[in-house]
Every structure is written in structure tokens, then in C-alpha cells.
């Protein structure tokens, strides 16, 4: 008997297209000898669609999901990766791949993530949380990065090097969230660490990846096909160890499961956590799958590990 896996893609947020690509890739790479893939798509407007892209509504989707053995949600961002799909699966009593409700919700909130990281001794960028009401009192004194607390794919993220650029940056971030982080610019190399929690509870951390970006690693650089990665990242043994330690500490403190990509700035003083993605880009060419491949775990094998590690 093959395992029926529902692969959910799309979603109601600015990373919809990115998720469609991830989900299509996952659906296409789950070994057909073992898995029977049932694709489901969530439209930008929230409409659930079946394999033939027919609208089936939430109740129709629930019926499809009930006929599956495992749910593999591949939806990035809010109403997906933020615990929303984990909650749906929990309430329906369905085994699912990836982090549960709390880690999803915490990691989606960049501010909460930073509080948790700090609490376990992992450095983060100094910064403040602002709302539209408190942002009015902000005065620019030094270069900062302004970003929505919960978005993704660098949308609404800007670096502000001059006072006049602060207001437009805040407007862009508030367009995506009603809470915004204003952070000191961290000077360091961008290094991402992937963590996989296997079915037996052990953690697997493949070689880290360095993003060679000039300034903000923005949407175009991420998906325009000209991202420059260095894999494995060239790291001193002490830095590699510190990154691995920080990544697994944060993964465990948040209570993550499945795969997460834990993103850092590697500074002269060591790793500074930037953010945690509990459903990182999952195409075969995305960063996390490439890191696992570099660690000897091929894409199909990674997907297999993920399905076998599903919550029950
Ligand atoms: N405090 C910071 N200092 C320097 N660069 C930053 C800072 N915060 C974000 N960036 C840059 O902006 C990019 C996107 O920000 P990030 O917080 O990762 O948002 P997203 O969830 O959209 O990926 C990062 O990859 C990095 O290049
Ligand atoms: Mg990021």
C-alpha cells in the first residue's frame, strides 16, 4: 500500500507563487513507488482547489485530507507556515509534516523569535517593535533595517541609510503587517543553517550555506535566478560550531519539527540570529534542500525523512 500524501501549496499571502513552486517540486519528487500524491491548492483569496484546480471549499478540502495518510503543508508565510495549517491538521486529527502550531506561530513572528533566541543566549540585532501609533515618534539616528514582523521573501524589507527614507520604509512594511521591526543594520556574512528533526528525534544539520548578496538579500535576488550561494559556506571550525549550536538551540527552544532554516549574520563577535523559517523554500534548488544534498541527503530522501517524521 502506498502512503497517500496530501501536498498543500499556494496560500493567502505575498509568498503564494513561491509556495506553488515549492509544492509542485515536492509533489513531483515524492517517490511514486512509495507515495501517492494528492495535490491541493489554496488560492490567494483562500479558495481551496483540488488536483484539477476545481474549487472545493474548506469542507471539500477536509474530505480530501481525511482520505490521506499524511498532510504535507508547503505553504509559506501567514495562514500557512504560521501554524494555521498545523492547527487544521491537529483539529482534524491528521498526521502532518513540519512544525506544530506554537513553533509555527512563534517563528512567523520575527519579534517573538528574537525574544526566544535571546532567552537561550543567542544574539539578535538590537531593535524596536513599532505600531502605526508608536512609529510616529521614531527618529532616525543611524542606519536601520525596517521590516514587517510577519511577512517573507524580503517583501516590505528596506534598509534606511538616510532620515528621509524612514517614512517610505515604514509605509512599505506597514502595508504587510501592523507590527514592524526597526533593527540596527548587522554587519556580517549571511549564513543559513538547515535543521532536520528525524522521526527518532535526532537532529541532522547539513553544511551551512552563505548568501553572497550586496546589501539586502531581496526578492529579485532570491528568485530572479541570480542569487549567489556558497555551499558549503567557508567557515572557521569555531564559527561552524557556533552556528550549529545556535541553530539547534533556537530550533529546540521554539519546539520546531520537520525542517527549519535558521538564518544568521556571522559577525566578528559570532552568529547573530536573523530569523527562522519553519517552512523554508522547498524546491530542489532552494537553499535548504541544497544544504541537505551537500550533506549527503538527496532531495527525495529529505522528503521521505520529512513524511516519516510527521506528527501523529
Ligand atoms: N538587521 C539587519 N541587518 C542587515 N541586513 C538585514 C537585517 N535584517 C534583514 N536584513 C536583510 O534583509 C533580508 C530579508 O530580511 P528577513 O528578515 O530575512 O526577511 P524575510 O522573512 O522576508 O526573508 C535578509 O536576508 C538580509 O539580507
Ligand atoms: Mg529571510
GROMACS .gro file of C-alpha atoms and ligand atoms in nm:
model
  340
    1UNK     CA    1   0.000   0.000   0.000
    2UNK     CA    2   0.139   0.336  -0.097
    3UNK     CA    3   0.116   0.620   0.154
    4UNK     CA    4  -0.129   0.888   0.041
    5UNK     CA    5   0.027   1.229   0.095
    6UNK     CA    6  -0.171   1.550   0.057
    7UNK     CA    7   0.066   1.823  -0.063
    8UNK     CA    8  -0.077   2.168   0.002
    9UNK     CA    9   0.059   2.471  -0.186
   10UNK     CA   10  -0.031   2.833  -0.255
   11UNK     CA   11  -0.169   3.034   0.033
   12UNK     CA   12  -0.318   3.372   0.109
   13UNK     CA   13  -0.007   3.587   0.130
   14UNK     CA   14   0.270   3.751  -0.067
   15UNK     CA   15   0.464   3.425  -0.093
   16UNK     CA   16   0.185   3.245  -0.284
   17UNK     CA   17   0.389   3.191  -0.601
   18UNK     CA   18   0.695   3.083  -0.408
   19UNK     CA   19   0.483   2.822  -0.230
   20UNK     CA   20   0.332   2.695  -0.555
   21UNK     CA   21   0.682   2.630  -0.683
   22UNK     CA   22   0.783   2.455  -0.360
   23UNK     CA   23   0.467   2.242  -0.352
   24UNK     CA   24   0.495   2.140  -0.718
   25UNK     CA   25   0.853   2.039  -0.662
   26UNK     CA   26   0.768   1.836  -0.351
   27UNK     CA   27   0.473   1.668  -0.525
   28UNK     CA   28   0.692   1.580  -0.821
   29UNK     CA   29   0.976   1.437  -0.617
   30UNK     CA   30   0.795   1.216  -0.364
   31UNK     CA   31   0.888   0.868  -0.483
   32UNK     CA   32   0.582   0.726  -0.667
   33UNK     CA   33   0.684   0.376  -0.563
   34UNK     CA   34   0.610   0.472  -0.202
   35UNK     CA   35   0.377   0.769  -0.221
   36UNK     CA   36   0.050   0.855  -0.384
   37UNK     CA   37   0.044   1.235  -0.402
   38UNK     CA   38  -0.282   1.427  -0.368
   39UNK     CA   39  -0.222   1.794  -0.452
   40UNK     CA   40  -0.435   2.069  -0.300
   41UNK     CA   41  -0.402   2.442  -0.364
   42UNK     CA   42  -0.510   2.740  -0.158
   43UNK     CA   43  -0.579   3.046  -0.372
   44UNK     CA   44  -0.473   3.400  -0.285
   45UNK     CA   45  -0.838   3.455  -0.196
   46UNK     CA   46  -0.847   3.146   0.026
   47UNK     CA   47  -1.028   2.918  -0.218
   48UNK     CA   48  -0.923   2.555  -0.183
   49UNK     CA   49  -0.882   2.372  -0.513
   50UNK     CA   50  -0.831   2.006  -0.596
   51UNK     CA   51  -0.589   1.838  -0.838
   52UNK     CA   52  -0.791   1.965  -1.135
   53UNK     CA   53  -0.798   2.317  -0.984
   54UNK     CA   54  -1.173   2.287  -0.925
   55UNK     CA   55  -1.287   2.496  -0.625
   56UNK     CA   56  -1.391   2.255  -0.348
   57UNK     CA   57  -1.421   2.479  -0.042
   58UNK     CA   58  -1.283   2.407   0.303
   59UNK     CA   59  -1.525   2.121   0.365
   60UNK     CA   60  -1.430   1.962   0.033
   61UNK     CA   61  -1.064   2.001   0.124
   62UNK     CA   62  -1.125   1.846   0.466
   63UNK     CA   63  -1.283   1.547   0.295
   64UNK     CA   64  -0.983   1.507   0.065
   65UNK     CA   65  -0.745   1.541   0.361
   66UNK     CA   66  -0.935   1.278   0.559
   67UNK     CA   67  -0.871   1.034   0.275
   68UNK     CA   68  -0.494   1.084   0.307
   69UNK     CA   69  -0.242   0.925   0.544
   70UNK     CA   70  -0.024   1.232   0.586
   71UNK     CA   71  -0.056   1.603   0.512
   72UNK     CA   72   0.250   1.785   0.377
   73UNK     CA   73   0.175   2.158   0.402
   74UNK     CA   74   0.415   2.353   0.180
   75UNK     CA   75   0.260   2.694   0.235
   76UNK     CA   76   0.499   2.970   0.337
   77UNK     CA   77   0.402   3.274   0.539
   78UNK     CA   78   0.084   3.376   0.722
   79UNK     CA   79  -0.212   3.133   0.714
   80UNK     CA   80   0.029   2.855   0.628
   81UNK     CA   81   0.366   2.824   0.795
   82UNK     CA   82   0.244   3.031   1.091
   83UNK     CA   83   0.069   2.734   1.249
   84UNK     CA   84  -0.261   2.779   1.067
   85UNK     CA   85  -0.230   2.459   0.862
   86UNK     CA   86  -0.084   2.273   1.159
   87UNK     CA   87  -0.397   2.376   1.352
   88UNK     CA   88  -0.624   2.248   1.077
   89UNK     CA   89  -0.445   1.913   1.085
   90UNK     CA   90  -0.449   1.897   1.466
   91UNK     CA   91  -0.822   1.966   1.478
   92UNK     CA   92  -0.891   1.713   1.205
   93UNK     CA   93  -0.667   1.454   1.372
   94UNK     CA   94  -0.441   1.423   1.067
   95UNK     CA   95  -0.068   1.344   1.079
   96UNK     CA   96   0.127   1.630   0.922
   97UNK     CA   97   0.479   1.722   0.824
   98UNK     CA   98   0.667   2.005   0.989
   99UNK     CA   99   0.635   2.226   1.292
  100UNK     CA  100   0.329   2.237   1.513
  101UNK     CA  101   0.109   2.534   1.592
  102UNK     CA  102   0.324   2.711   1.852
  103UNK     CA  103   0.663   2.689   1.677
  104UNK     CA  104   0.496   2.794   1.354
  105UNK     CA  105   0.331   3.095   1.514
  106UNK     CA  106   0.640   3.193   1.713
  107UNK     CA  107   0.879   3.166   1.419
  108UNK     CA  108   0.643   3.360   1.194
  109UNK     CA  109   0.673   3.646   1.440
  110UNK     CA  110   1.024   3.783   1.399
  111UNK     CA  111   0.995   3.976   1.726
  112UNK     CA  112   0.883   3.673   1.931
  113UNK     CA  113   1.158   3.466   1.768
  114UNK     CA  114   1.416   3.720   1.883
  115UNK     CA  115   1.283   3.714   2.240
  116UNK     CA  116   1.305   3.334   2.249
  117UNK     CA  117   1.655   3.336   2.097
  118UNK     CA  118   1.777   3.595   2.347
  119UNK     CA  119   1.632   3.392   2.631
  120UNK     CA  120   1.853   3.097   2.536
  121UNK     CA  121   2.159   3.318   2.494
  122UNK     CA  122   2.163   3.358   2.116
  123UNK     CA  123   2.248   3.710   1.992
  124UNK     CA  124   1.999   3.906   1.781
  125UNK     CA  125   2.005   4.250   1.616
  126UNK     CA  126   1.917   4.530   1.859
  127UNK     CA  127   1.590   4.687   1.752
  128UNK     CA  128   1.245   4.808   1.844
  129UNK     CA  129   0.894   4.694   1.765
  130UNK     CA  130   0.664   4.970   1.639
  131UNK     CA  131   0.297   5.001   1.553
  132UNK     CA  132   0.144   5.276   1.340
  133UNK     CA  133   0.080   5.470   1.663
  134UNK     CA  134   0.432   5.440   1.809
  135UNK     CA  135   0.613   5.472   1.473
  136UNK     CA  136   0.520   5.842   1.465
  137UNK     CA  137   0.766   5.906   1.749
  138UNK     CA  138   1.057   5.734   1.573
  139UNK     CA  139   1.357   5.948   1.486
  140UNK     CA  140   1.627   5.819   1.252
  141UNK     CA  141   1.969   5.833   1.417
  142UNK     CA  142   2.165   5.559   1.240
  143UNK     CA  143   2.125   5.305   0.957
  144UNK     CA  144   1.845   5.057   1.024
  145UNK     CA  145   1.655   4.779   0.853
  146UNK     CA  146   1.277   4.816   0.860
  147UNK     CA  147   1.067   4.502   0.815
  148UNK     CA  148   0.722   4.360   0.883
  149UNK     CA  149   0.714   4.131   1.188
  150UNK     CA  150   0.546   3.862   0.980
  151UNK     CA  151   0.598   3.852   0.606
  152UNK     CA  152   0.862   3.676   0.399
  153UNK     CA  153   1.063   3.665   0.077
  154UNK     CA  154   1.208   4.008   0.173
  155UNK     CA  155   0.877   4.178   0.093
  156UNK     CA  156   0.838   4.507   0.276
  157UNK     CA  157   1.201   4.493   0.395
  158UNK     CA  158   1.418   4.802   0.342
  159UNK     CA  159   1.744   4.938   0.459
  160UNK     CA  160   1.728   5.300   0.567
  161UNK     CA  161   2.053   5.495   0.539
  162UNK     CA  162   1.913   5.848   0.536
  163UNK     CA  163   1.642   6.013   0.752
  164UNK     CA  164   1.409   6.083   0.457
  165UNK     CA  165   1.392   5.715   0.368
  166UNK     CA  166   1.247   5.615   0.705
  167UNK     CA  167   0.881   5.705   0.638
  168UNK     CA  168   0.858   5.529   0.299
  169UNK     CA  169   1.024   5.223   0.454
  170UNK     CA  170   0.770   5.222   0.739
  171UNK     CA  171   0.483   5.262   0.492
  172UNK     CA  172   0.608   4.966   0.289
  173UNK     CA  173   0.638   4.747   0.597
  174UNK     CA  174   0.302   4.852   0.744
  175UNK     CA  175   0.140   4.763   0.411
  176UNK     CA  176   0.212   4.399   0.501
  177UNK     CA  177   0.173   4.394   0.879
  178UNK     CA  178   0.052   4.614   1.162
  179UNK     CA  179   0.368   4.546   1.362
  180UNK     CA  180   0.707   4.642   1.229
  181UNK     CA  181   1.065   4.586   1.342
  182UNK     CA  182   1.321   4.862   1.316
  183UNK     CA  183   1.659   4.695   1.359
  184UNK     CA  184   2.019   4.805   1.364
  185UNK     CA  185   2.198   4.704   1.048
  186UNK     CA  186   2.404   4.396   1.129
  187UNK     CA  187   2.741   4.387   0.960
  188UNK     CA  188   2.833   4.031   0.880
  189UNK     CA  189   2.811   3.748   0.631
  190UNK     CA  190   2.466   3.597   0.578
  191UNK     CA  191   2.486   3.229   0.665
  192UNK     CA  192   2.186   2.996   0.674
  193UNK     CA  193   2.171   2.669   0.865
  194UNK     CA  194   1.915   2.396   0.795
  195UNK     CA  195   1.797   2.164   1.070
  196UNK     CA  196   1.602   1.841   1.025
  197UNK     CA  197   1.437   1.659   1.313
  198UNK     CA  198   1.410   1.296   1.219
  199UNK     CA  199   1.137   1.053   1.323
  200UNK     CA  200   1.363   0.918   1.601
  201UNK     CA  201   1.402   1.270   1.744
  202UNK     CA  202   1.765   1.316   1.635
  203UNK     CA  203   1.867   1.640   1.467
  204UNK     CA  204   2.055   1.645   1.138
  205UNK     CA  205   2.238   1.966   1.045
  206UNK     CA  206   2.389   1.969   0.695
  207UNK     CA  207   2.667   2.209   0.591
  208UNK     CA  208   2.575   2.578   0.616
  209UNK     CA  209   2.516   2.798   0.312
  210UNK     CA  210   2.644   3.151   0.265
  211UNK     CA  211   2.447   3.406   0.070
  212UNK     CA  212   2.671   3.634  -0.125
  213UNK     CA  213   2.446   3.939  -0.151
  214UNK     CA  214   2.531   4.302  -0.186
  215UNK     CA  215   2.312   4.468   0.079
  216UNK     CA  216   1.959   4.333   0.134
  217UNK     CA  217   1.903   3.982   0.001
  218UNK     CA  218   1.589   4.094  -0.180
  219UNK     CA  219   1.306   3.924  -0.371
  220UNK     CA  220   1.474   3.964  -0.710
  221UNK     CA  221   1.799   3.822  -0.582
  222UNK     CA  222   1.609   3.533  -0.421
  223UNK     CA  223   1.400   3.435  -0.720
  224UNK     CA  224   1.545   3.621  -1.017
  225UNK     CA  225   1.791   3.341  -1.072
  226UNK     CA  226   2.100   3.544  -0.990
  227UNK     CA  227   2.137   3.458  -0.623
  228UNK     CA  228   2.494   3.375  -0.543
  229UNK     CA  229   2.531   3.100  -0.284
  230UNK     CA  230   2.843   2.950  -0.141
  231UNK     CA  231   2.782   2.592  -0.038
  232UNK     CA  232   2.930   2.476   0.184
  233UNK     CA  233   2.995   2.816   0.338
  234UNK     CA  234   3.365   2.862   0.405
  235UNK     CA  235   3.378   2.873   0.782
  236UNK     CA  236   3.635   2.851   1.056
  237UNK     CA  237   3.566   2.544   1.267
  238UNK     CA  238   3.473   2.763   1.567
  239UNK     CA  239   3.218   2.958   1.362
  240UNK     CA  240   3.071   2.641   1.212
  241UNK     CA  241   3.030   2.501   1.562
  242UNK     CA  242   2.877   2.821   1.698
  243UNK     CA  243   2.630   2.835   1.408
  244UNK     CA  244   2.531   2.471   1.450
  245UNK     CA  245   2.486   2.522   1.823
  246UNK     CA  246   2.280   2.839   1.783
  247UNK     CA  247   2.062   2.685   1.511
  248UNK     CA  248   1.976   2.375   1.712
  249UNK     CA  249   1.925   2.575   2.035
  250UNK     CA  250   1.673   2.801   1.864
  251UNK     CA  251   1.509   2.508   1.680
  252UNK     CA  252   1.457   2.329   2.011
  253UNK     CA  253   1.360   2.638   2.211
  254UNK     CA  254   1.085   2.715   1.961
  255UNK     CA  255   0.984   2.348   1.955
  256UNK     CA  256   1.027   2.307   1.580
  257UNK     CA  257   0.978   1.979   1.396
  258UNK     CA  258   1.045   1.862   1.043
  259UNK     CA  259   1.274   2.104   0.868
  260UNK     CA  260   1.358   2.463   0.953
  261UNK     CA  261   1.605   2.706   0.802
  262UNK     CA  262   1.768   2.917   1.067
  263UNK     CA  263   1.921   3.232   0.919
  264UNK     CA  264   2.215   3.416   1.071
  265UNK     CA  265   2.453   3.701   1.023
  266UNK     CA  266   2.802   3.582   1.103
  267UNK     CA  267   2.973   3.879   1.265
  268UNK     CA  268   3.318   3.928   1.415
  269UNK     CA  269   3.154   3.854   1.752
  270UNK     CA  270   2.991   3.531   1.630
  271UNK     CA  271   2.646   3.439   1.496
  272UNK     CA  272   2.355   3.684   1.525
  273UNK     CA  273   2.018   3.523   1.459
  274UNK     CA  274   1.809   3.689   1.188
  275UNK     CA  275   1.504   3.467   1.150
  276UNK     CA  276   1.368   3.113   1.148
  277UNK     CA  277   1.166   2.970   0.859
  278UNK     CA  278   0.960   2.667   0.962
  279UNK     CA  279   0.858   2.603   0.601
  280UNK     CA  280   1.156   2.726   0.401
  281UNK     CA  281   1.164   2.723   0.021
  282UNK     CA  282   1.139   2.357  -0.072
  283UNK     CA  283   1.209   2.333  -0.444
  284UNK     CA  284   1.502   2.106  -0.526
  285UNK     CA  285   1.705   2.423  -0.591
  286UNK     CA  286   1.602   2.608  -0.276
  287UNK     CA  287   1.860   2.671  -0.008
  288UNK     CA  288   1.753   2.409   0.248
  289UNK     CA  289   1.725   2.115   0.004
  290UNK     CA  290   2.061   2.215  -0.144
  291UNK     CA  291   2.218   2.215   0.202
  292UNK     CA  292   2.082   1.866   0.270
  293UNK     CA  293   2.210   1.747  -0.067
  294UNK     CA  294   2.553   1.885   0.025
  295UNK     CA  295   2.525   1.686   0.348
  296UNK     CA  296   2.463   1.365   0.155
  297UNK     CA  297   2.083   1.363   0.177
  298UNK     CA  298   1.930   1.379  -0.170
  299UNK     CA  299   1.604   1.572  -0.223
  300UNK     CA  300   1.378   1.264  -0.245
  301UNK     CA  301   1.543   1.123   0.066
  302UNK     CA  302   1.484   1.451   0.254
  303UNK     CA  303   1.115   1.442   0.159
  304UNK     CA  304   1.098   1.081   0.269
  305UNK     CA  305   1.253   1.170   0.607
  306UNK     CA  306   1.001   1.453   0.642
  307UNK     CA  307   0.700   1.235   0.571
  308UNK     CA  308   0.827   0.970   0.811
  309UNK     CA  309   0.876   1.233   1.081
  310UNK     CA  310   0.515   1.356   1.055
  311UNK     CA  311   0.333   1.431   1.382
  312UNK     CA  312   0.093   1.161   1.482
  313LIG     N1  313   1.915   4.373   1.087
  313LIG     C1  314   1.958   4.352   0.962
  313LIG     N2  315   2.082   4.394   0.924
  313LIG     C2  316   2.125   4.374   0.796
  313LIG     N3  317   2.053   4.317   0.699
  313LIG     C3  318   1.930   4.273   0.730
  313LIG     C4  319   1.875   4.287   0.862
  313LIG     N4  320   1.751   4.234   0.864
  313LIG     C5  321   1.728   4.188   0.739
  313LIG     N5  322   1.833   4.211   0.657
  313LIG     C6  323   1.845   4.177   0.514
  313LIG     O1  324   1.714   4.166   0.459
  313LIG     C7  325   1.687   4.034   0.410
  313LIG     C8  326   1.543   3.998   0.436
  313LIG     O2  327   1.513   4.010   0.574
  313LIG     P1  328   1.449   3.892   0.657
  313LIG     O3  329   1.438   3.938   0.798
  313LIG     O4  330   1.527   3.768   0.633
  313LIG     O5  331   1.303   3.881   0.595
  313LIG     P2  332   1.228   3.768   0.510
  313LIG     O6  333   1.146   3.691   0.608
  313LIG     O7  334   1.145   3.845   0.416
  313LIG     O8  335   1.333   3.682   0.445
  313LIG     C9  336   1.791   3.947   0.483
  313LIG     O9  337   1.817   3.830   0.411
  313LIG    C10  338   1.910   4.041   0.491
  313LIG    O10  339   1.977   4.049   0.364
  314LIG    MG1  340   1.491   3.590   0.530
   0.00000   0.00000   0.00000
